[in-house]
Coordinates of C-alpha atoms and ligand atoms in Angstrom, one line a residue:
M11 CA 111.4 105.0 74.5
A12 CA 114.4 107.4 74.9
T13 CA 114.0 109.9 77.7
Q14 CA 116.0 113.1 78.3
K15 CA 118.7 112.3 80.9
L16 CA 117.9 114.0 84.1
P17 CA 119.7 113.6 87.4
E18 CA 118.2 111.6 90.3
G19 CA 116.3 113.2 93.1
L20 CA 114.7 116.1 91.3
H21 CA 111.6 117.6 92.9
L22 CA 108.1 117.5 91.4
D23 CA 108.2 121.1 90.2
T24 CA 111.3 120.4 88.2
L25 CA 110.1 117.0 86.8
A26 CA 106.9 118.7 85.8
V27 CA 108.8 121.1 83.5
R28 CA 111.7 118.9 82.3
T29 CA 110.6 115.3 81.9
A30 CA 110.1 114.5 78.2
V31 CA 111.3 112.3 75.4
D32 CA 114.6 113.3 73.7
K33 CA 114.6 116.5 71.7
S34 CA 114.5 116.2 67.9
Q35 CA 117.6 117.1 65.8
Y36 CA 116.4 120.7 65.9
G37 CA 116.9 121.2 69.6
E38 CA 113.5 122.7 70.3
N39 CA 113.2 124.0 73.9
A40 CA 109.4 123.6 74.1
E41 CA 108.4 120.0 73.4
A42 CA 107.4 119.3 69.8
L43 CA 103.9 118.4 68.8
F44 CA 104.1 115.3 66.6
L45 CA 100.8 115.4 64.7
T46 CA 101.3 112.3 62.7
S47 CA 99.2 109.1 62.4
S48 CA 102.2 106.9 61.6
F49 CA 106.0 106.8 61.4
T50 CA 108.1 105.8 58.4
Q51 CA 110.5 102.8 58.9
P52 CA 114.0 102.8 57.6
D53 CA 113.6 99.3 56.0
S54 CA 111.4 96.2 56.2
E55 CA 113.6 94.3 58.6
T56 CA 113.5 97.2 61.1
A57 CA 109.7 97.5 60.6
A58 CA 109.3 93.8 61.4
R59 CA 111.4 94.0 64.6
R60 CA 109.5 97.1 65.8
F61 CA 106.1 95.5 65.1
A62 CA 107.2 92.4 67.0
G63 CA 108.3 94.5 69.9
E64 CA 111.9 93.4 69.7
E65 CA 113.2 97.0 69.1
D66 CA 112.0 100.4 70.3
G67 CA 110.6 102.7 67.7
Y68 CA 107.5 104.5 66.8
I69 CA 105.1 102.8 64.4
Y70 CA 101.5 104.1 64.6
S71 CA 100.0 106.7 66.9
R72 CA 97.3 104.3 68.1
F73 CA 100.1 102.5 69.9
T74 CA 102.7 105.2 70.6
N75 CA 103.6 108.8 69.7
P76 CA 106.5 110.9 71.0
T77 CA 104.2 113.7 72.2
V78 CA 102.0 111.3 74.1
A79 CA 105.1 109.5 75.4
S80 CA 106.4 112.8 76.8
M81 CA 103.1 113.4 78.6
E82 CA 103.1 109.8 80.0
M83 CA 106.8 110.1 81.2
R84 CA 106.1 113.4 82.8
L85 CA 103.0 112.3 84.7
A86 CA 104.7 109.0 85.8
A87 CA 107.7 111.0 87.1
M88 CA 105.3 113.3 89.1
E89 CA 103.2 110.4 90.5
G90 CA 106.4 108.5 91.3
T91 CA 105.4 105.4 89.3
E92 CA 107.5 103.5 86.8
A93 CA 105.2 104.1 83.9
C94 CA 102.0 105.7 82.6
I95 CA 99.7 105.1 79.7
A96 CA 97.5 107.9 78.3
A97 CA 93.9 107.4 77.3
A98 CA 91.3 109.4 75.4
S99 CA 89.5 110.6 78.5
G100 CA 89.4 110.0 82.3
M101 CA 86.6 107.4 81.7
G102 CA 88.6 105.9 78.9
A103 CA 91.4 105.4 81.3
I104 CA 89.1 103.6 83.8
L105 CA 87.7 101.5 81.0
L106 CA 91.2 100.6 79.9
L107 CA 92.0 99.6 83.5
C108 CA 88.9 97.4 83.9
M109 CA 89.4 95.7 80.6
G110 CA 93.0 95.0 81.3
L111 CA 92.6 93.7 84.8
L112 CA 89.1 92.1 85.0
K113 CA 87.4 89.1 83.5
A114 CA 83.9 87.5 84.0
G115 CA 83.6 86.2 87.5
D116 CA 86.0 88.7 89.1
H117 CA 84.8 91.0 91.8
V118 CA 85.5 94.7 92.4
V119 CA 85.0 96.7 95.7
C120 CA 84.4 100.3 94.9
S121 CA 83.4 103.3 97.0
R122 CA 79.8 104.4 96.6
S123 CA 80.9 108.0 96.3
V124 CA 83.1 107.8 93.2
F125 CA 82.4 109.8 90.1
G126 CA 79.0 109.1 88.6
S127 CA 80.3 107.6 85.3
T128 CA 82.7 105.4 87.3
L129 CA 79.7 104.0 89.3
K130 CA 77.9 103.3 86.0
L131 CA 80.9 101.8 84.2
I132 CA 81.9 99.4 87.0
G133 CA 78.4 98.6 88.3
S134 CA 76.3 98.5 85.1
E135 CA 78.5 98.2 82.0
F136 CA 81.0 95.7 83.4
G137 CA 78.1 93.9 85.1
K138 CA 76.9 93.0 81.6
F139 CA 80.2 91.1 81.1
G140 CA 79.9 89.1 84.4
V141 CA 82.1 91.3 86.5
Q142 CA 80.7 91.5 90.0
S143 CA 80.9 94.7 92.1
T144 CA 80.1 95.8 95.6
F145 CA 79.7 99.5 96.5
V146 CA 80.7 100.5 100.0
S147 CA 80.9 103.6 102.2
Q148 CA 83.9 105.8 101.2
T149 CA 85.0 106.3 104.8
D150 CA 84.0 103.0 106.6
L151 CA 87.1 100.7 106.4
A152 CA 85.1 97.8 108.1
E153 CA 82.6 97.9 105.2
W154 CA 85.4 97.7 102.6
K155 CA 86.9 94.8 104.5
A156 CA 83.6 92.9 104.8
A157 CA 82.9 93.3 101.1
I158 CA 86.1 91.5 100.0
R159 CA 85.5 88.0 98.6
P160 CA 87.9 85.3 97.4
N161 CA 87.4 86.5 93.8
T162 CA 88.1 90.2 94.6
K163 CA 90.7 91.5 92.2
L164 CA 90.4 95.3 92.5
L165 CA 89.6 97.9 95.1
F166 CA 88.7 101.2 93.5
A167 CA 88.7 104.5 95.5
E168 CA 88.6 108.2 94.7
T169 CA 89.8 110.7 97.3
P170 CA 88.7 113.3 97.9
T171 CA 85.4 112.5 96.2
N172 CA 83.3 114.6 93.8
P173 CA 81.4 116.5 95.0
L174 CA 81.3 115.9 98.8
T175 CA 85.1 115.8 99.2
E176 CA 85.0 112.6 101.4
V177 CA 88.5 111.3 102.2
C178 CA 89.5 107.7 102.5
D179 CA 92.7 106.3 104.0
I180 CA 94.8 105.2 101.0
R181 CA 97.4 103.4 103.0
A182 CA 94.8 101.4 105.0
L183 CA 93.0 100.5 101.7
A184 CA 96.2 99.4 100.1
D185 CA 97.0 97.1 103.1
L186 CA 93.4 95.7 102.8
A187 CA 93.8 95.1 99.1
H188 CA 97.2 93.5 99.4
N189 CA 96.2 91.2 102.2
A190 CA 93.4 89.9 100.0
G191 CA 95.7 89.5 96.9
A192 CA 94.0 92.4 95.1
L193 CA 95.2 95.7 93.7
L194 CA 94.2 99.2 94.8
A195 CA 93.4 101.8 92.2
V196 CA 93.0 105.4 93.3
D197 CA 91.4 108.2 91.1
N198 CA 93.7 111.1 91.9
C199 CA 91.8 113.7 89.9
F200 CA 91.0 116.1 92.8
C201 CA 94.4 116.3 94.4
T202 CA 96.8 115.5 91.5
P203 CA 100.3 114.5 92.3
A204 CA 101.0 118.1 93.3
L205 CA 99.1 117.4 96.6
Q206 CA 98.8 113.7 96.9
K207 CA 100.9 110.7 95.8
P208 CA 98.9 107.5 96.1
A209 CA 101.8 105.3 95.0
A210 CA 103.9 106.4 98.0
L211 CA 101.0 105.4 100.2
G212 CA 100.8 101.9 98.7
A213 CA 98.3 102.3 95.8
D214 CA 99.1 100.1 92.8
I215 CA 97.3 102.1 90.2
I216 CA 96.5 105.8 89.8
T217 CA 93.8 106.9 87.4
H218 CA 93.5 110.5 86.1
S219 CA 91.1 112.6 84.2
G220 CA 93.6 114.9 82.4
T221 CA 90.6 117.0 81.5
K222 CA 90.6 118.5 85.0
Y223 CA 93.7 120.0 86.7
L224 CA 96.4 118.4 84.5
D225 CA 95.3 120.5 81.6
G226 CA 94.1 123.1 84.0
Q227 CA 92.6 125.5 81.5
G228 CA 89.5 123.6 80.4
R229 CA 90.8 122.9 76.8
V230 CA 90.9 119.2 76.2
I231 CA 89.5 115.8 77.2
A232 CA 92.3 113.4 78.4
G233 CA 93.0 110.6 80.7
A234 CA 95.9 108.4 82.0
I235 CA 96.8 105.4 84.2
C236 CA 100.0 105.4 86.2
A237 CA 101.3 102.1 87.5
S238 CA 104.3 99.7 87.4
E239 CA 105.9 99.1 84.1
A240 CA 105.0 95.4 84.2
L241 CA 101.3 96.1 84.8
I242 CA 101.1 98.6 82.0
R243 CA 103.2 96.5 79.6
E244 CA 101.4 93.2 80.3
K245 CA 97.8 94.2 81.0
L246 CA 97.1 97.6 79.5
I247 CA 99.2 98.1 76.4
P248 CA 97.6 95.1 74.7
V249 CA 94.1 96.5 75.4
Q250 CA 95.1 99.9 74.1
R251 CA 96.6 98.5 70.9
S252 CA 93.4 96.5 70.2
G253 CA 90.9 98.8 71.7
G254 CA 92.2 102.2 70.6
I255 CA 91.2 104.4 73.5
T256 CA 94.1 106.5 72.5
L257 CA 94.9 110.1 73.5
S258 CA 95.4 112.4 70.5
P259 CA 98.9 113.9 70.3
F260 CA 97.4 117.4 70.3
N261 CA 95.5 116.8 73.5
A262 CA 98.6 115.1 75.0
W263 CA 100.6 118.2 74.2
V264 CA 98.1 120.5 75.8
V265 CA 98.2 118.4 79.0
L266 CA 102.0 118.2 78.8
K267 CA 102.2 122.0 78.9
G268 CA 99.5 122.1 81.6
L269 CA 101.6 119.9 83.9
E270 CA 104.4 122.5 83.9
T271 CA 102.2 124.9 86.0
L272 CA 100.3 122.2 88.0
G273 CA 102.2 122.8 91.2
I274 CA 101.7 126.5 91.4
R275 CA 98.1 126.3 90.2
M276 CA 97.1 123.7 92.8
E277 CA 98.7 125.8 95.5
A278 CA 97.1 129.0 94.5
Q279 CA 93.6 127.4 93.8
S280 CA 93.7 125.5 97.1
K281 CA 94.5 128.7 99.0
R282 CA 91.6 130.5 97.5
A283 CA 89.3 127.4 98.1
L284 CA 90.2 127.4 101.8
E285 CA 89.4 131.1 102.2
L286 CA 86.2 130.7 100.3
A287 CA 85.2 127.6 102.4
R288 CA 85.7 129.6 105.6
W289 CA 83.6 132.5 104.3
L290 CA 80.8 130.1 103.2
E291 CA 80.8 128.4 106.6
S292 CA 80.1 131.8 108.2
H293 CA 77.4 132.7 105.7
P294 CA 73.8 132.5 107.1
G295 CA 72.4 131.2 103.7
V296 CA 74.7 128.1 103.9
E297 CA 73.8 125.0 106.0
R298 CA 76.9 123.0 105.6
V299 CA 80.3 123.3 103.8
Y300 CA 82.2 120.2 102.5
Y301 CA 85.9 121.0 102.3
P302 CA 88.8 118.9 103.6
G303 CA 90.8 122.0 104.7
L304 CA 88.2 123.0 107.2
T305 CA 88.5 121.7 110.8
S306 CA 84.8 120.8 110.6
H307 CA 85.5 118.2 107.9
P308 CA 85.1 114.7 109.3
Q309 CA 88.4 113.5 107.9
H310 CA 90.3 116.8 108.2
A311 CA 93.3 115.3 110.0
L312 CA 93.6 112.4 107.5
A313 CA 93.2 114.8 104.6
M314 CA 95.9 117.1 105.9
A315 CA 98.3 114.2 106.4
Q316 CA 97.6 112.6 103.0
Q317 CA 97.3 115.8 100.9
S318 CA 100.4 117.8 101.7
G319 CA 98.4 119.9 104.1
Q320 CA 96.1 121.3 101.5
G321 CA 92.4 120.8 100.8
G322 CA 92.3 121.0 97.0
A323 CA 90.2 123.4 95.0
V324 CA 86.7 122.0 95.1
V325 CA 84.3 123.4 97.7
S326 CA 80.8 122.1 98.0
F327 CA 78.0 123.4 100.2
D328 CA 74.4 122.9 101.1
V329 CA 72.3 126.0 100.9
K330 CA 69.3 126.4 103.1
G331 CA 66.1 124.6 102.1
A332 CA 63.7 122.7 104.3
T333 CA 62.4 120.3 101.5
P334 CA 64.2 118.9 98.5
Q335 CA 62.0 121.2 96.3
A336 CA 63.0 124.3 98.3
G337 CA 66.6 123.1 98.3
R338 CA 66.7 122.7 94.5
A339 CA 65.1 126.1 94.0
N340 CA 67.6 127.8 96.4
A341 CA 70.6 126.0 94.8
F342 CA 69.4 127.1 91.3
Q343 CA 68.9 130.7 92.6
V344 CA 72.5 130.9 94.0
I345 CA 73.8 129.5 90.7
D346 CA 71.7 131.7 88.4
S347 CA 72.3 134.9 90.4
T348 CA 76.0 134.8 89.6
K349 CA 77.0 137.2 86.9
W350 CA 80.2 135.7 85.5
L351 CA 81.1 132.3 87.3
S352 CA 80.9 129.5 84.7
I353 CA 77.8 127.3 84.9
T354 CA 79.3 124.2 83.4
A355 CA 80.0 120.5 84.1
N356 CA 83.8 120.7 84.2
L357 CA 86.2 121.4 87.1
G358 CA 89.9 122.0 87.4
D359 CA 89.9 125.1 85.2
V360 CA 91.4 128.4 86.1
K361 CA 87.9 129.8 85.6
T362 CA 85.7 129.2 88.6
I363 CA 82.9 126.8 87.9
I364 CA 79.6 126.4 89.7
T365 CA 77.1 123.5 89.4
Q366 CA 74.3 121.7 91.1
P367 CA 75.6 118.1 91.2
A368 CA 72.1 116.4 91.6
S369 CA 71.0 117.6 88.1
T370 CA 74.3 117.5 86.3
S371 CA 77.2 115.2 87.2
H372 CA 75.0 112.9 89.3
G373 CA 71.8 113.5 87.2
R374 CA 71.9 110.0 85.7
L375 CA 71.7 108.3 89.1
S376 CA 68.4 107.3 90.6
E377 CA 67.2 109.4 93.5
E378 CA 68.0 106.4 95.7
Q379 CA 71.6 106.2 94.5
R380 CA 71.9 109.9 95.0
Q381 CA 70.7 109.7 98.5
A382 CA 73.0 106.8 99.3
A383 CA 75.9 109.0 98.0
G384 CA 74.7 112.0 100.1
I385 CA 74.0 114.3 97.1
R386 CA 71.1 116.5 98.2
Q387 CA 69.1 118.8 96.0
N388 CA 70.4 121.8 97.9
L389 CA 74.1 121.0 97.2
V390 CA 76.1 123.4 95.2
R391 CA 79.7 122.7 94.0
V392 CA 82.3 125.3 93.3
A393 CA 85.5 124.4 91.6
V394 CA 87.6 127.4 92.5
G395 CA 89.8 128.9 89.8
L396 CA 92.4 131.7 89.8
E397 CA 90.2 134.8 89.8
H398 CA 90.5 137.2 92.7
L399 CA 88.9 135.7 95.8
G400 CA 86.9 138.8 96.6
D401 CA 85.3 138.8 93.2
I402 CA 84.3 135.2 93.5
Q403 CA 82.8 135.8 96.9
A404 CA 80.9 138.8 95.6
D405 CA 79.4 136.8 92.7
L406 CA 78.3 134.1 95.1
A407 CA 76.9 136.6 97.5
H408 CA 74.3 137.8 95.0
G409 CA 72.2 134.7 95.4
L410 CA 73.3 133.6 98.9
D411 CA 72.3 137.0 100.5
L412 CA 68.7 136.5 99.1
L413 CA 68.4 133.3 101.3
T414 CA 69.0 135.2 104.6
Ligands
PLP19 C1 85.9 114.1 85.4 C2 86.2 112.9 86.2 C3 86.4 111.7 85.6 C4 86.2 111.4 84.2 O1 87.1 112.1 83.3 P1 86.8 112.5 81.8 O2 88.0 113.1 81.3 O3 85.6 113.5 81.8 O4 86.4 111.3 81.1 C5 86.8 110.6 86.5 N1 87.0 110.8 87.8 C6 86.8 112.0 88.4 C7 87.0 112.2 89.8 C8 86.4 113.1 87.6 O5 86.2 114.3 88.2

């Protein structure tokens, strides 16, 4: 598809604002929203060539759409990959990836600490179709290595993880995957390309939930996969055409405009998150804080090297609580004592969000799976937005001060 001609060597902030398909004949400065299911063809011969893939051209919005293409090009440019394919949601993107790359008898090694639905999708749903999987410690490279089998096709990691912000070494995992003839996929939801570029560290595939920071204002559900042009053309586009996990043009347009402010949002939200994490660490109602920007974080040095020196905008913490019952009650008290923070399952919004992972994002896991993932009942997750830090702290203090 035609792209606007941009000079080589532009920086992420510029690519985030400028990368798009060619303008229409009207010369619109803001990218157009093409809300159309299909595209008319000049004649039958052209239609035949386009359907056969012999000529570029838009046909039907399940396959391609200019607004969706702009979002894909922009995200690929920011991730530093050749190509990108959008999907209806972050999970839709991971589904597309698994359907495109795996068949019965193949094996996946995946971190035990990935997003709850990813665990379910790879472990349970794809298990039904004969795809084998092994779940390993996020941070123990030896465990990843030991799990690799001759039929291992894919290593899947997410870093930092949700909600404990555990960090894995992308370059080391990429080497491990490549030595085994497998591919490494990284879910880059928490850092986004503004802070972390997995492709530059050797990852073959980057998955995104566009619902989170890429949109950035909590408006739409969206997803994407960034990878080489060959992988997307040969493995993923055929599944997308037949499977229809397509992103709507409207949602693509919202994400496209969200990407324009991604760099400044991530910087501002990370800055607030670091200050909030330091404050929480010093609060007597808090047992432990999980945030890669803190020197107390077990992979602090790795995170700082891998994430442009920033921790991201998600801070999790264990409140006091001697038993799981007490922990849950205290976590609920901290959450329910807030007056205006959003109690909701999303993250990546400019509105600060607070949740108890054990009963929400990780609620479908068994208690055993939760314990293996380190998600305790007294854990609270805060996805820091753009409000004034002092106001966020004051709202959290209502409940935290009751614990001291
Ligand atoms: C939210 C999320 C997903 C799934 O994205 P959806 O857009 O909700 O389908 C995947 N990975 C991570 C890390 C997430 O936070």
